[in-house]
Structures are given as C-alpha cells and as structure tokens.
XYZ file of C-alpha atoms in Angstrom:
717
model
C -2.775 62.994 50.590
C -1.803 61.973 47.009
C -5.114 60.706 45.107
C -2.432 57.584 44.216
C -1.016 56.807 47.622
C -2.470 53.252 49.248
C -6.229 53.239 50.281
C -7.875 51.448 52.651
C -11.771 50.653 52.338
C -13.630 52.565 52.857
C -16.127 49.936 55.110
C -12.814 48.915 56.744
C -13.968 48.423 61.022
C -10.865 49.058 63.221
C -13.228 46.856 66.029
C -13.676 44.030 63.724
C -12.295 40.597 63.616
C -11.380 38.391 60.787
C -9.344 35.735 62.912
C -13.044 33.330 62.282
C -12.281 33.716 58.740
C -11.175 30.383 56.461
C -9.559 32.589 54.004
C -7.507 34.636 56.483
C -4.121 35.224 57.066
C -2.067 37.209 58.688
C 0.495 38.296 55.464
C -2.360 39.512 53.298
C -3.768 41.366 55.779
C -0.810 43.535 57.142
C -2.258 47.043 57.943
C -0.992 49.861 56.445
C 1.193 52.986 59.021
C 0.135 55.066 60.548
C 1.210 57.520 59.298
C -1.765 57.096 56.758
C -4.307 59.507 56.150
C -7.904 58.248 57.657
C -9.360 59.845 54.834
C -10.815 57.052 52.759
C -12.290 56.821 49.099
C -15.323 55.437 49.098
C -16.598 53.508 46.002
C -18.618 54.141 43.493
C -22.516 53.484 43.157
C -21.046 50.939 40.116
C -18.611 49.017 42.019
C -21.332 48.457 44.744
C -23.661 47.128 42.054
C -21.137 44.905 40.729
C -19.456 44.035 44.241
C -22.796 42.689 45.662
C -23.581 40.992 42.985
C -20.599 38.937 43.032
C -21.458 38.446 46.675
C -24.780 37.205 45.732
C -22.698 34.578 43.202
C -20.154 33.660 46.079
C -19.120 35.444 49.285
C -15.741 33.467 49.651
C -14.579 34.190 46.227
C -10.322 33.109 45.594
C -7.675 35.114 44.825
C -7.937 35.149 40.736
C -11.432 35.852 41.250
C -10.813 39.251 43.043
C -8.005 39.857 41.234
C -10.356 39.681 37.871
C -12.935 41.453 39.778
C -11.213 44.413 40.777
C -9.608 44.950 37.192
C -13.241 44.823 36.335
C -14.505 47.938 38.133
C -10.962 49.537 38.978
C -10.615 47.850 42.183
C -6.978 46.874 42.831
C -7.738 42.506 44.422
C -7.122 43.827 47.982
C -9.612 46.190 48.165
C -12.222 43.609 46.725
C -10.823 41.383 49.716
C -11.241 43.744 52.748
C -15.011 44.708 50.973
C -15.582 41.119 51.088
C -15.159 40.765 54.670
C -16.554 43.375 56.020
C -19.719 42.704 54.317
C -19.855 39.105 56.079
C -19.538 40.624 59.274
C -21.977 42.581 59.104
C -24.467 39.782 57.464
C -22.878 37.697 60.633
C -24.247 40.863 62.582
C -27.498 41.343 61.473
C -28.023 37.605 61.587
C -27.180 37.857 65.403
C -29.422 40.682 65.549
C -32.821 38.926 64.522
C -32.010 35.870 66.758
C -31.333 37.488 69.424
C -35.252 39.394 68.694
C -36.384 35.770 68.112
C -35.014 34.926 70.976
C -36.355 38.207 73.034
C -40.208 36.918 71.838
C -40.045 33.458 72.828
C -38.408 33.999 75.900
C -41.544 36.808 76.567
C -43.976 34.025 75.511
C -42.261 31.584 77.762
C -43.006 34.091 80.758
C -46.421 34.481 79.956
C -47.110 31.245 79.849
C -45.165 30.388 83.061
C -47.013 33.054 85.367
C -50.329 31.048 83.663
C -49.156 27.788 85.104
C -48.268 29.380 88.068
C -51.762 31.128 88.632
C -53.031 27.424 87.690
C -50.835 25.862 90.431
C -51.935 28.494 92.826
C -56.262 28.356 91.920
C -56.281 24.082 91.598
C -57.141 24.397 87.835
C -56.651 23.180 84.894
C -54.292 25.532 82.949
C -55.959 24.491 79.258
C -59.725 23.912 80.504
C -60.019 25.796 83.913
C -61.458 23.374 85.213
C -60.719 21.323 88.682
C -57.231 19.896 88.319
C -56.443 16.069 89.474
C -53.388 15.279 91.409
C -51.098 13.146 88.795
C -50.895 9.980 90.761
C -54.726 8.722 91.414
C -55.476 6.879 94.148
C -56.912 3.762 93.630
C -60.614 3.846 94.096
C -60.247 7.127 91.260
C -58.284 4.613 88.768
C -60.832 1.855 89.389
C -63.669 4.344 88.351
C -61.814 5.415 85.674
C -60.968 1.670 84.596
C -65.120 1.286 85.059
C -66.451 4.106 82.571
C -64.034 2.826 80.125
C -65.323 -0.355 80.077
C -68.628 0.886 80.593
C -68.376 3.198 77.786
C -67.547 0.051 75.383
C -70.392 -1.431 76.346
C -72.090 1.353 75.487
C -70.486 0.980 72.178
C -71.002 -2.461 71.378
C -74.748 -2.237 72.680
C -75.517 0.801 70.005
C -74.119 -1.263 67.762
C -76.032 -4.623 68.032
C -78.865 -2.463 68.318
C -78.729 -1.074 64.980
C -77.920 -4.230 63.229
C -81.468 -5.714 65.030
C -83.396 -2.139 63.835
C -81.722 -2.798 59.979
C -82.170 -6.298 60.021
C -86.481 -6.092 61.061
C -88.308 -5.096 58.044
C -90.548 -2.053 58.462
C -94.494 -2.500 59.601
C -96.072 -3.083 55.621
C -93.527 -5.265 54.633
C -94.480 -7.646 58.168
C -96.176 -11.142 57.460
C -99.174 -11.684 59.051
C -99.253 -12.123 62.408
C -99.195 -16.058 64.331
C -99.588 -17.536 67.105
C -96.218 -17.363 68.822
C -94.174 -20.294 69.676
C -91.959 -20.434 72.398
C -88.263 -19.090 71.572
C -85.285 -21.677 70.955
C -82.017 -20.840 70.431
C -80.633 -21.289 67.246
C -77.032 -21.986 65.893
C -75.082 -19.609 63.491
C -76.288 -19.270 60.151
C -80.078 -21.555 61.343
C -81.286 -18.324 61.802
C -80.482 -16.546 58.827
C -79.457 -18.140 55.369
C -76.253 -18.753 53.938
C -75.612 -15.909 51.883
C -77.228 -13.524 55.016
C -74.650 -15.190 57.112
C -71.777 -15.154 55.082
C -72.263 -11.254 54.561
C -72.461 -10.328 57.823
C -69.209 -12.289 58.552
C -67.189 -10.826 55.950
C -68.399 -7.221 56.900
C -67.520 -7.732 60.978
C -63.662 -9.535 59.201
C -63.545 -6.320 57.040
C -64.209 -3.800 60.121
C -62.146 -6.057 62.354
C -59.691 -6.145 59.726
C -59.580 -2.223 59.904
C -59.184 -2.369 63.528
C -56.170 -4.554 63.644
C -54.513 -2.990 60.799
C -55.033 0.401 62.804
C -53.355 -1.260 66.057
C -50.115 -2.367 63.885
C -48.787 0.657 62.192
C -49.865 3.298 64.658
C -47.661 4.390 67.065
C -47.972 6.726 69.918
C -50.705 8.518 71.742
C -52.270 4.800 70.682
C -48.982 2.837 71.678
C -47.422 4.034 74.878
C -43.871 3.015 76.047
C -42.575 0.954 78.735
C -40.056 -0.329 80.672
C -40.769 -3.242 79.479
C -41.657 -2.715 76.183
C -45.424 -0.474 74.962
C -48.891 -0.790 75.938
C -52.003 0.013 74.688
C -53.866 3.223 75.179
C -57.626 2.221 75.791
C -58.612 5.551 75.981
C -56.364 6.140 72.262
C -57.969 3.372 70.947
C -61.411 4.206 71.773
C -61.080 7.802 69.995
C -59.436 6.200 67.324
C -61.469 2.413 66.113
C -64.669 4.200 65.570
C -65.113 1.610 63.407
C -68.892 -0.383 64.209
C -66.677 -3.940 65.107
C -69.410 -5.165 67.606
C -67.155 -7.430 69.844
C -70.167 -8.280 72.815
C -70.486 -7.192 76.211
C -67.487 -7.604 78.422
C -68.565 -10.052 80.596
C -68.242 -8.675 84.795
C -65.118 -11.224 85.026
C -62.696 -10.638 82.180
C -59.670 -8.693 81.799
C -57.730 -6.920 78.691
C -54.725 -7.598 76.884
C -52.761 -6.148 74.675
C -49.497 -6.605 73.192
C -47.602 -6.028 70.219
C -43.881 -6.960 69.023
C -41.732 -6.659 65.794
C -38.766 -8.573 64.521
C -37.053 -10.268 61.141
C -38.346 -13.819 60.647
C -36.580 -16.359 57.758
C -38.931 -16.787 55.278
C -40.541 -15.801 52.051
C -43.695 -14.384 52.716
C -45.172 -16.842 50.481
C -44.957 -19.958 52.790
C -45.920 -17.452 55.586
C -49.041 -16.928 54.040
C -49.624 -20.552 52.944
C -48.588 -21.692 56.985
C -51.255 -19.490 58.670
C -54.129 -19.882 56.422
C -54.280 -23.439 56.700
C -55.287 -24.929 59.494
C -52.913 -28.408 59.488
C -49.875 -26.322 58.777
C -50.747 -23.628 60.889
C -50.645 -26.337 63.862
C -47.498 -27.568 63.072
C -45.746 -24.241 62.877
C -46.934 -23.767 66.462
C -46.562 -26.669 68.157
C -46.052 -25.496 71.972
C -48.994 -22.418 71.533
C -51.561 -24.495 69.466
C -53.034 -27.594 71.084
C -56.051 -28.289 67.728
C -57.454 -26.617 65.682
C -60.699 -27.057 63.397
C -61.326 -25.242 60.276
C -65.337 -24.758 59.974
C -64.526 -24.044 56.114
C -64.255 -20.730 54.437
C -66.275 -17.982 53.905
C -65.618 -16.431 51.220
C -62.713 -15.813 49.037
C -61.461 -12.859 47.578
C -59.197 -10.899 44.221
C -55.319 -11.405 44.917
C -56.078 -14.370 47.599
C -57.415 -13.011 50.044
C -59.534 -15.422 52.121
C -61.960 -15.217 55.209
C -61.890 -18.495 57.100
C -64.293 -19.962 60.909
C -61.884 -21.570 62.494
C -61.984 -23.037 66.208
C -58.855 -23.473 68.266
C -57.486 -24.424 71.551
C -54.070 -22.656 72.746
C -52.176 -23.984 75.845
C -49.765 -23.016 78.149
C -46.121 -25.716 79.287
C -48.398 -26.613 82.500
C -50.875 -29.387 83.741
C -52.125 -26.086 86.527
C -53.438 -24.124 83.097
C -56.766 -25.180 81.356
C -56.190 -24.330 77.442
C -58.116 -21.158 75.572
C -60.312 -21.770 73.786
C -61.596 -19.559 70.890
C -63.902 -19.486 68.211
C -62.801 -16.431 65.658
C -62.609 -15.923 61.999
C -59.348 -16.016 59.597
C -59.637 -12.580 57.482
C -56.105 -12.263 55.156
C -55.302 -10.061 52.535
C -53.163 -8.538 50.765
C -52.894 -4.419 52.374
C -50.203 -2.669 49.658
C -47.385 -4.195 47.129
C -45.241 -6.473 49.129
C -47.381 -6.453 52.472
C -49.890 -9.062 54.230
C -52.335 -9.254 56.561
C -53.283 -12.265 58.879
C -56.259 -10.738 60.996
C -58.159 -13.556 64.021
C -61.170 -11.865 65.692
C -63.878 -13.818 67.220
C -67.057 -14.491 66.700
C -68.820 -14.562 69.602
C -69.691 -11.293 69.375
C -72.143 -11.512 66.830
C -73.781 -14.965 67.445
C -76.719 -13.265 68.699
C -77.567 -11.506 65.402
C -76.754 -13.417 63.301
C -78.634 -16.828 64.689
C -81.186 -15.955 67.818
C -82.109 -12.873 69.258
C -81.493 -14.392 72.647
C -78.547 -15.495 72.330
C -76.111 -13.015 74.358
C -72.627 -12.995 73.809
C -71.527 -12.861 77.049
C -72.780 -16.242 77.719
C -71.040 -17.929 74.660
C -67.350 -15.995 75.694
C -67.957 -17.389 79.355
C -68.159 -20.401 78.048
C -64.979 -20.173 75.723
C -63.295 -18.821 78.443
C -61.671 -16.088 76.358
C -62.655 -13.469 73.620
C -59.796 -12.558 70.613
C -60.548 -8.535 69.469
C -59.254 -7.786 66.129
C -55.547 -9.913 66.616
C -52.572 -11.362 64.344
C -49.722 -10.529 62.204
C -48.673 -7.568 58.972
C -46.275 -9.130 57.174
C -44.171 -7.263 54.955
C -41.618 -8.706 52.260
C -38.484 -7.543 52.948
C -37.159 -9.073 49.263
C -33.261 -10.974 50.831
C -35.742 -13.864 51.671
C -36.777 -12.299 54.959
C -39.848 -10.613 55.628
C -41.144 -8.078 58.789
C -43.467 -9.245 60.971
C -45.574 -7.583 63.329
C -47.500 -9.211 65.772
C -50.675 -8.124 67.948
C -52.315 -10.145 70.206
C -55.697 -7.930 71.781
C -57.924 -9.757 74.081
C -60.258 -10.290 76.490
C -60.088 -13.859 78.984
C -61.538 -14.564 82.616
C -58.640 -14.305 84.913
C -60.972 -15.730 88.069
C -59.727 -19.155 86.112
C -56.897 -18.329 85.904
C -54.616 -19.775 89.143
C -53.218 -16.709 91.160
C -49.700 -18.052 90.427
C -50.441 -17.809 86.910
C -51.733 -14.860 86.715
C -48.776 -12.473 86.493
C -47.298 -14.718 83.387
C -50.707 -13.762 81.520
C -50.683 -10.420 82.584
C -46.516 -9.789 81.368
C -48.594 -10.976 78.285
C -45.361 -14.110 77.762
C -48.314 -16.369 77.742
C -50.095 -15.975 75.158
C -48.726 -12.299 74.151
C -47.373 -11.047 70.257
C -43.850 -12.342 71.804
C -44.263 -15.842 72.468
C -45.958 -15.726 69.004
C -42.925 -14.729 67.471
C -40.357 -16.147 68.912
C -41.918 -19.223 68.501
C -42.049 -18.554 64.802
C -38.819 -17.198 64.485
C -37.640 -20.428 65.742
C -39.837 -22.760 64.131
C -38.088 -21.377 61.071
C -34.697 -21.346 62.104
C -35.694 -25.223 62.800
C -36.797 -25.630 59.836
C -34.161 -23.772 57.220
C -32.051 -26.106 59.523
C -33.981 -29.292 58.721
C -34.337 -28.547 54.718
C -29.992 -27.689 54.786
C -27.184 -30.176 52.872
C -25.268 -29.288 55.760
C -24.612 -32.158 58.607
C -23.539 -31.255 61.863
C -19.406 -31.542 62.811
C -18.666 -32.270 67.232
C -16.003 -31.229 68.919
C -14.571 -33.759 69.812
C -13.029 -37.475 68.317
C -16.525 -39.013 70.445
C -18.425 -37.300 67.620
C -20.009 -39.836 65.379
C -20.158 -39.724 61.304
C -24.033 -39.432 60.005
C -25.738 -38.193 56.666
C -27.456 -35.527 56.058
C -30.201 -37.937 55.672
C -29.593 -39.572 59.099
C -29.139 -35.623 60.021
C -32.861 -34.754 58.644
C -34.225 -38.075 60.829
C -33.086 -36.957 64.097
C -34.523 -33.580 63.661
C -37.958 -35.641 62.737
C -37.770 -37.710 65.268
C -37.123 -34.674 68.037
C -39.931 -32.824 66.387
C -42.303 -35.876 67.798
C -40.316 -36.494 70.694
C -41.371 -32.188 71.599
C -45.035 -33.258 70.340
C -45.588 -35.613 72.960
C -43.839 -33.407 75.187
C -46.775 -30.941 75.327
C -49.245 -33.051 75.316
C -48.444 -34.107 77.954
C -46.832 -31.032 80.408
C -49.999 -28.921 78.887
C -54.278 -28.573 79.726
C -56.644 -31.325 80.096
C -55.635 -34.853 79.520
C -56.473 -36.669 75.695
C -55.277 -39.190 75.540
C -57.524 -42.378 74.747
C -58.451 -45.131 77.365
C -56.597 -42.441 80.229
C -56.290 -42.241 84.305
C -56.089 -39.474 86.097
C -54.748 -39.121 89.781
C -52.442 -36.927 92.000
C -49.835 -37.663 94.089
C -48.956 -37.505 96.919
C -52.549 -39.133 97.774
C -51.795 -38.744 101.366
C -49.294 -38.189 103.981
C -48.427 -42.369 103.788
C -45.921 -41.271 100.281
C -43.536 -40.163 101.914
C -43.558 -36.691 100.126
C -42.374 -33.893 102.772
C -44.397 -31.037 102.859
C -42.104 -28.865 100.419
C -42.766 -30.813 98.151
C -44.942 -30.259 94.530
C -48.315 -31.784 94.158
C -48.251 -34.114 90.524
C -50.815 -34.982 88.378
C -50.436 -38.981 87.751
C -51.902 -40.268 84.233
C -52.045 -43.574 83.100
C -52.631 -44.010 79.430
C -52.389 -47.712 77.132
C -49.286 -47.852 74.504
C -50.016 -47.739 70.831
C -49.734 -50.627 69.519
C -50.019 -52.647 72.499
C -53.557 -54.126 74.581
C -51.295 -54.882 77.853
C -48.544 -52.262 78.581
C -49.344 -48.514 80.465
C -47.476 -45.767 80.526
C -47.053 -43.543 83.168
C -46.922 -39.261 82.721
C -45.971 -37.685 85.511
C -46.076 -33.798 85.753
C -46.187 -31.024 88.311
C -45.446 -26.931 88.268
C -43.140 -25.034 90.830
C -42.563 -21.844 91.112
C -38.742 -20.449 91.868
C -39.079 -16.425 92.657
C -36.182 -14.621 91.701
C -34.787 -17.288 89.968
C -34.386 -16.338 86.100
C -35.910 -18.983 83.898
C -31.997 -18.782 81.749
C -29.903 -20.166 84.860
C -32.454 -23.202 85.569
C -31.834 -23.733 81.599
C -28.154 -23.054 81.471
C -27.901 -26.048 84.578
C -30.328 -28.509 82.959
C -28.157 -27.852 79.685
C -25.020 -28.221 81.554
C -23.716 -32.074 80.647
C -21.085 -32.326 82.719
C -23.928 -32.060 85.810
C -26.924 -33.922 84.238
C -25.891 -37.203 86.215
C -27.376 -34.829 89.494
C -31.040 -35.195 88.292
C -30.926 -37.481 84.907
C -31.418 -41.266 85.700
C -30.440 -42.103 82.593
C -27.103 -40.748 82.694
C -26.315 -43.387 85.533
C -25.161 -40.009 87.931
C -22.357 -39.265 85.538
C -21.884 -36.295 83.032
C -23.030 -37.427 79.626
C -21.362 -36.905 75.839
C -22.010 -35.791 72.915
C -22.085 -38.079 70.221
C -23.961 -35.905 67.352
C -25.833 -32.392 68.142
C -27.260 -29.673 65.662
C -27.982 -25.883 66.110
C -31.215 -25.180 65.918
C -31.251 -21.908 65.724
C -28.601 -18.602 66.692
C -29.506 -18.088 69.820
C -26.872 -20.109 72.609
C -28.573 -23.352 73.742
C -30.327 -23.792 70.528
C -30.081 -27.571 69.844
C -30.921 -31.016 69.095
C -27.908 -33.838 70.025
C -28.307 -37.484 70.833
C -25.627 -38.246 74.641
C -24.720 -41.389 76.139
C -23.588 -41.620 79.707
C -20.023 -41.692 80.411
C -20.728 -44.644 83.036
C -22.716 -47.625 81.512
C -25.176 -50.124 83.689
C -23.644 -52.932 84.865
C -25.084 -56.340 83.259
C -24.199 -58.107 79.557
C -28.052 -58.344 78.753
C -28.398 -54.750 79.227
C -28.497 -53.052 75.840
C -26.945 -49.269 75.555
C -29.433 -46.537 75.732
C -28.649 -43.215 73.794
C -30.542 -40.070 74.851
C -31.857 -38.218 72.581
C -32.877 -34.280 73.381
C -33.689 -30.950 72.041
C -33.289 -27.411 73.963
C -35.076 -24.274 72.987
C -34.954 -21.075 74.732
C -36.400 -17.589 74.008
C -37.681 -14.920 76.252
C -41.003 -16.832 76.563
C -40.147 -20.182 76.982
C -37.351 -22.522 77.589
C -37.252 -26.468 77.681
C -35.419 -28.978 77.759
C -36.741 -33.012 76.461
C -34.889 -35.384 76.005
C -36.267 -39.548 75.603
C -33.962 -42.605 76.171
C -33.410 -44.458 73.152
C -32.028 -48.181 72.582
C -28.728 -47.716 70.596
C -29.346 -50.477 67.040
C -32.663 -47.785 66.479
C -30.831 -44.688 66.899
C -27.959 -46.319 64.785
C -30.527 -46.808 62.142
C -32.415 -43.252 62.170
C -28.869 -41.640 62.115
C -27.403 -43.532 59.069
C -30.990 -42.306 57.395
C -33.337 -44.880 58.133
C -36.688 -44.335 59.110
C -37.921 -43.044 62.723
C -41.310 -44.023 62.775
C -41.121 -47.299 64.511
C -39.137 -45.425 67.113
C -41.236 -45.790 70.224
C -40.739 -42.255 72.251
C -41.373 -41.315 76.412
C -40.271 -37.471 76.404
C -39.549 -36.393 79.168
C -38.183 -32.747 80.099
C -37.778 -29.259 81.646
C -40.140 -26.502 80.240
C -38.992 -23.227 82.626
C -41.471 -19.979 81.944
C -41.422 -16.395 83.488
C -43.576 -15.333 86.389
C -44.471 -12.495 84.843
C -42.474 -10.441 87.914
C -39.283 -8.124 87.190
C -38.330 -7.226 83.011
C -37.170 -10.851 81.480
C -38.990 -9.685 78.214
C -35.728 -9.396 76.136
C -35.265 -12.460 74.950
C -31.726 -14.291 76.336
C -28.334 -13.319 75.096
C -26.925 -15.458 71.669
C -23.428 -16.000 74.355
C -23.024 -19.113 77.015
C -22.489 -16.410 79.858
C -23.511 -17.026 83.327
C -27.263 -15.151 83.481
C -27.293 -13.188 86.935
C -29.449 -12.368 89.070
C -29.955 -8.673 88.395
C -34.084 -8.128 88.368
C -37.060 -9.623 90.456
C -37.576 -12.552 87.005
C -38.566 -15.382 88.935
C -39.518 -19.542 87.008
C -42.266 -21.291 87.136
C -40.840 -24.795 86.426
C -43.344 -27.413 85.340
C -41.296 -31.197 84.658
C -42.489 -33.779 83.675
C -41.465 -37.869 83.329
C -42.290 -40.942 81.277
C -42.630 -44.715 82.319
C -43.758 -47.961 81.345
C -45.355 -49.830 83.295
C -45.006 -53.773 81.688
C -47.913 -55.695 81.592
C -49.615 -53.356 83.998
C -53.667 -52.846 84.320
C -55.698 -49.622 85.358
C -57.383 -52.731 87.994
C -53.567 -52.940 89.185
C -53.777 -50.555 91.749
C -50.884 -51.693 93.670
C -48.546 -51.631 90.594
C -49.844 -48.717 89.849
C -49.103 -47.053 93.723
C -45.637 -48.864 93.702
C -45.307 -46.474 90.571
C -46.824 -43.645 91.352
C -44.601 -43.786 94.016
C -41.538 -43.850 92.320
C -42.174 -41.819 89.397
C -42.701 -39.109 92.305
C -39.965 -39.147 94.194
C -37.840 -39.164 91.508
C -39.420 -35.087 90.571
C -39.296 -34.511 94.002
C -35.223 -35.799 93.919
C -35.051 -33.465 90.488
C -36.137 -30.397 92.346
C -34.054 -31.010 95.027
C -30.931 -30.982 92.698
C -31.882 -28.019 90.896
C -33.001 -26.141 93.933
C -29.892 -26.305 95.110
C -27.888 -26.033 92.064
C -29.882 -22.429 91.216
C -29.360 -21.579 94.881
C -33.419 -21.349 94.986
C -35.065 -19.966 98.598
C -37.895 -20.641 97.876
C -39.944 -23.328 96.111
C -43.950 -22.879 96.146
C -45.587 -25.853 94.600
C -48.705 -24.736 92.140
C-alpha cells in the first residue's frame, strides 16, 4: 500500500460503538473501502503527546479545533477525530472496570456481613456486642422495667447533683462556727435560709444550665427526637445521654408522668414585639387568654447584657372544661439572645431547688405534689426572618400527676394537645393574626345587601368587645370557680328534675352581676365525649347559620343573617360577626337583640362563643362608640380533640366537609349563662327553676348536635 493512500487511525477498533457519542455523524464516519490495506500507520510519540495534552484540555473538540491540531502535528482532521473517539472509549472502559471492582469488593463485604448476621440469628446473639439478643417487641413487663430503669437513673443523677450542691455549701470543719444548742428545725421558704445574693446566684446557675438543656431540645433532631406518624417524640434514652448538664429538678414522684412535645411554625410578628410580650406577665396572659388563667410576676432575679432577664413567675394554665383542674406552676423565665437575630425564652420550675436554697428538710417531690406539675426546660426559640415574620420552635417538657386527671381526659394530655407545644404555637399564631386585623384600617365588607356599613373605629370596637367576651367565657368553662360571692351546684341534683340518664351532669354557678346588688348571673357548663366524631365536624355544624335555630334560643328557631363579619385568621371559620335572627319575637315592648359571635379554630381547639347584645348598644359600638358599658353574658362551645387518632395537623383552610377517616373524637364543652333578676342565693325556689330551665336547654342543644353530626355515643364527663 502506498504511503500517500488514506490511512485509518492505528487505534481504530472495529468493535467500538460510537453511536453514544454526541459528535457522532454517519456522514463524517464513512468507513474506508474494503480494499484498503489492514496495515495501519502508527502515530509518533510527539503526536501522541500533543493529542493527550489536547485531550486533557478538552475531550470533545469541535471541527475547527481538530483541524488546527491536525495541521500542527501533521495529521488530518479525521484522524484526530478518530483518536479522540477511541480515547474516550478507552477511558469509559477503564472506569467501568474500576466500578466493577468496587462493586465486587462491596458485594464481598455484604456477603460476609450477611453470613455473620445469619450466624448471630442462629446463635441468638447480638451482632454488635455478642450478648443475648432481645426481641423487637418487648413484653409489657419488660417495657415497664425499662421505663422504671430510666426513671431510677434520672433520680440517681438528680440525687447526685443535689448531694454535690449540699456538700459545696458545707464549710470545712476548721471554718465551722462553735457548736450551739440544737433547736427544732423549721421549713424555710426560698431566700430565708440564704442571703439574697446567694439565692440569686443559685437561681441564675439553675437558669443557665436549664437554658443549655432547652437549646439542646430545640435545635437537635434524631436520635434525640424520633419521628412518629403524628409528629415526633422525645427519646428519653437519647436525652439522658446528651443532657449531662447538672440541672437539679428534684425527685420524680411515683404518680407523675412525663410529656415532651416540639412544634415549629411561622408567626406574623416582629421579634422585638414577641420578646416584650413574652417577658411581661400581663401581656403574656393577654396573648394566651385560652391557656393562661392567671399569672403573677414575683420579681426579677437579674438582668444581663443585650436585654437578657431572669424572673420568678407563678402561673395557672387551663383547658376549656369544668372537669379539669388548672395546672399550677412556679418557674423561672429566662430570655437571652442566642446569636444575632435569634432569641430564646425558656421556662423551668424552681420546685427542684427550693430545698437546696431554703431548708435542707424541704422535699422537692413534696413541692411538686402540691403543685401537681413540674416544668422541665421548656419555651420557645425565636428566629427573625426579616420580613415581618418569625420562625418559632416551641418545646414543652413537663412532669405532671396523672392521677389527678379524669380518665376521659388522659389521652388528651398524653397527646400534648392540652398543654403541649402545638397548642402554644397555634394559639400564638391565631392571636397574632387577630391583632394584625385589629390594628389594620381595612373595614369588613359583606357579600349581601343586609350588611351594615361600619367604620374602622367601629370594627376595632367590635373586635375588642369580642376579646372581652372570650375572656369571660374562659372563666366560665375552665378550672375552679373564681368569681367573688359565687355558689357552686350540680345539676341534675335528683331524678325528679326530669333529666335522662344519658344527659350530662351540669355544673351550675351563681355569682353577682357587676355593679348590681340583687341581680345574679347563672353560669352552667358541662363536658361530654363524642367518640369517633372529629372536632371539625362539630365546629362546622355550630357555624352553620342556616341551622342555628335548631340549638340557639336567641335565633328563635330560625336561621340567622350576618350584619357584619370580619375574618380574624387564614383558616376558614376564624371570624368575628354580628348576627340577627330572621324571625323576630312577638311584642311591641321587646327590644331587638343582636348576637355577637366569635368563632376560632385550630388543631388544638375549636370554639364558638356568642352573647346577646341589644341593638342600641351594638349600633353605638359599630359607630365607634365606647363598649366598656356593654354587659356580656357569653355562652358557647369549646370542641377539643379527645387525644385518640391522628388529629394533630391544623384544619384545612377550605370549607370542605370533614369525613370520619380516623378514630379521632371530640370532647365537647357547652356553657350557657342567664340573668336571674331580683334573685338571691337564699331564694332556693327561684334558683331550682332556673337550674332546670338552663340544664334542659343545654341537654336540648346536645341532642341536636348529636343528631346533626350522627354521633352514636355521648358519654358524660
């Protein structure tokens, strides 16, 4: 073959497939005729060196680049193209070989591990430690023993910490004062057995250590928090391993159980406003009216740089049911800036250190028993998002006496929906949305011709009046009776009242009307359990204005029409409205009565609260007048989840019907108030008649609700 004849690249392989190359073209790669000699010309070392250097720079050169390179080293552009194609194929083949070898090594390792696991299973031993293998599903007794072991380990750590504190506070023998005649020991309060400075220092150390534990709970994920179908739960074993800080919470009483919840969400507020609201006792109570029944600030322990502060507080927390006692806690509140744009507000009970600060004879478990609850490091982590919103991570970690909780309510508390992080965060979100509407200048606009015109001041007056109405309602349905000059009764008192066995037991309270000597107000409340009836199903029925006449005496047995309405949140159903019945009462002397109503809902609680207001008073408020003189006797409903099923997530923002797709049920609390003119606590005849009327009214409403939501069972609390 002559040397001038067209040659093919010496590295051309007839088995190489170039169809996967992005530069491949059938016209460019026309093979030489079969008559071409099989002898091929090899490239010189200099040509190969230049080709490899060019390949390192670009392994897919275009045609002008290939031609320029070929002219430089004495090859045609087609030869350069063939060389690059073959080089890429070789590199791909080498990579496949390396990958295959790595896969073979991994396979060999897996085979060896599989063999070891099979051997461990056959010999009933642990693959890691070689010990006896424990079944995945532990028997109930084993689970109980594991929990008891964890509890005892916690008590051991706490006892060791307390002992170290006591030993540090005892001076050496040579520094002790002379012995004196022993006197009878007395139990001292906080600060009586120690100086003010020593008391403040110990409380500050307690707060600092608790803050570190709180930040651990707020920022760490697995394995500290384990995912569950309904959110996440705290791994107490992981918590004991990580929480090695010397925080003394006192001994764990036998009747107490632990709860730990965490929730994260966005809140429409500025970080500075949230810090002020959370650190001021009065504003904190106003921000959480449905949770905080009362709070007392016992003074600041210390203040620090950048606005940090430690203060002692006492609070009572409530759930909307007359059958649940309020949760009383004594705690330190510590707020500090963690990093730029991030703040932490932490609460921790001081019951565990009362004995170490005051008297050695004080028992922290006794103090916890008296309060019924002990708050471990809890609170919220606030992160400024810079757009008028804050990211909130809320943590609640507590111990409480479950024996003081009625059996029907125990699943609710165990689920964390009563006092857990989700309820705190949902309440904060809803209240921030309410305040944003309250301070906006936009006025409500109705969708029908019956809507009344209202000014921005009138809108503000109605929203403030609704807030006052809700505060009164919370005091009626929650916790112990706190109204002055009040009397407590139970209805039905006997079988002669006509109440059926399926009716609920109603708590009756009479108290004096403010500013009146003779008038009494009768407040009646009760709670029933509706198994397998989702709370949203009950809430939707109560908000249906077309069916309100079925259960509301103020509707006169007819539908109601909205005179004005203002949405107070992004979820459907959160609104304050003024309504009137489509059917008026007979009689020319009777004044027209309007209905002020607030409806609010989230996954922790749904409420419909209303109060009758005379048209003249309501008209004055809607025109921007003062509402302080308006007397309110709110009635309504609080619908709580029963703690069963998966009802954790917030209700949908749509008004679509709610189905029975899980086992979640409802705890329905109903309350009704009535005025007893000219009555007195000693007028038993008048009181008994009013008790029967109001009790039967509640039972009638319960009957209508049961039929509307198709509840099969109603169980009194």
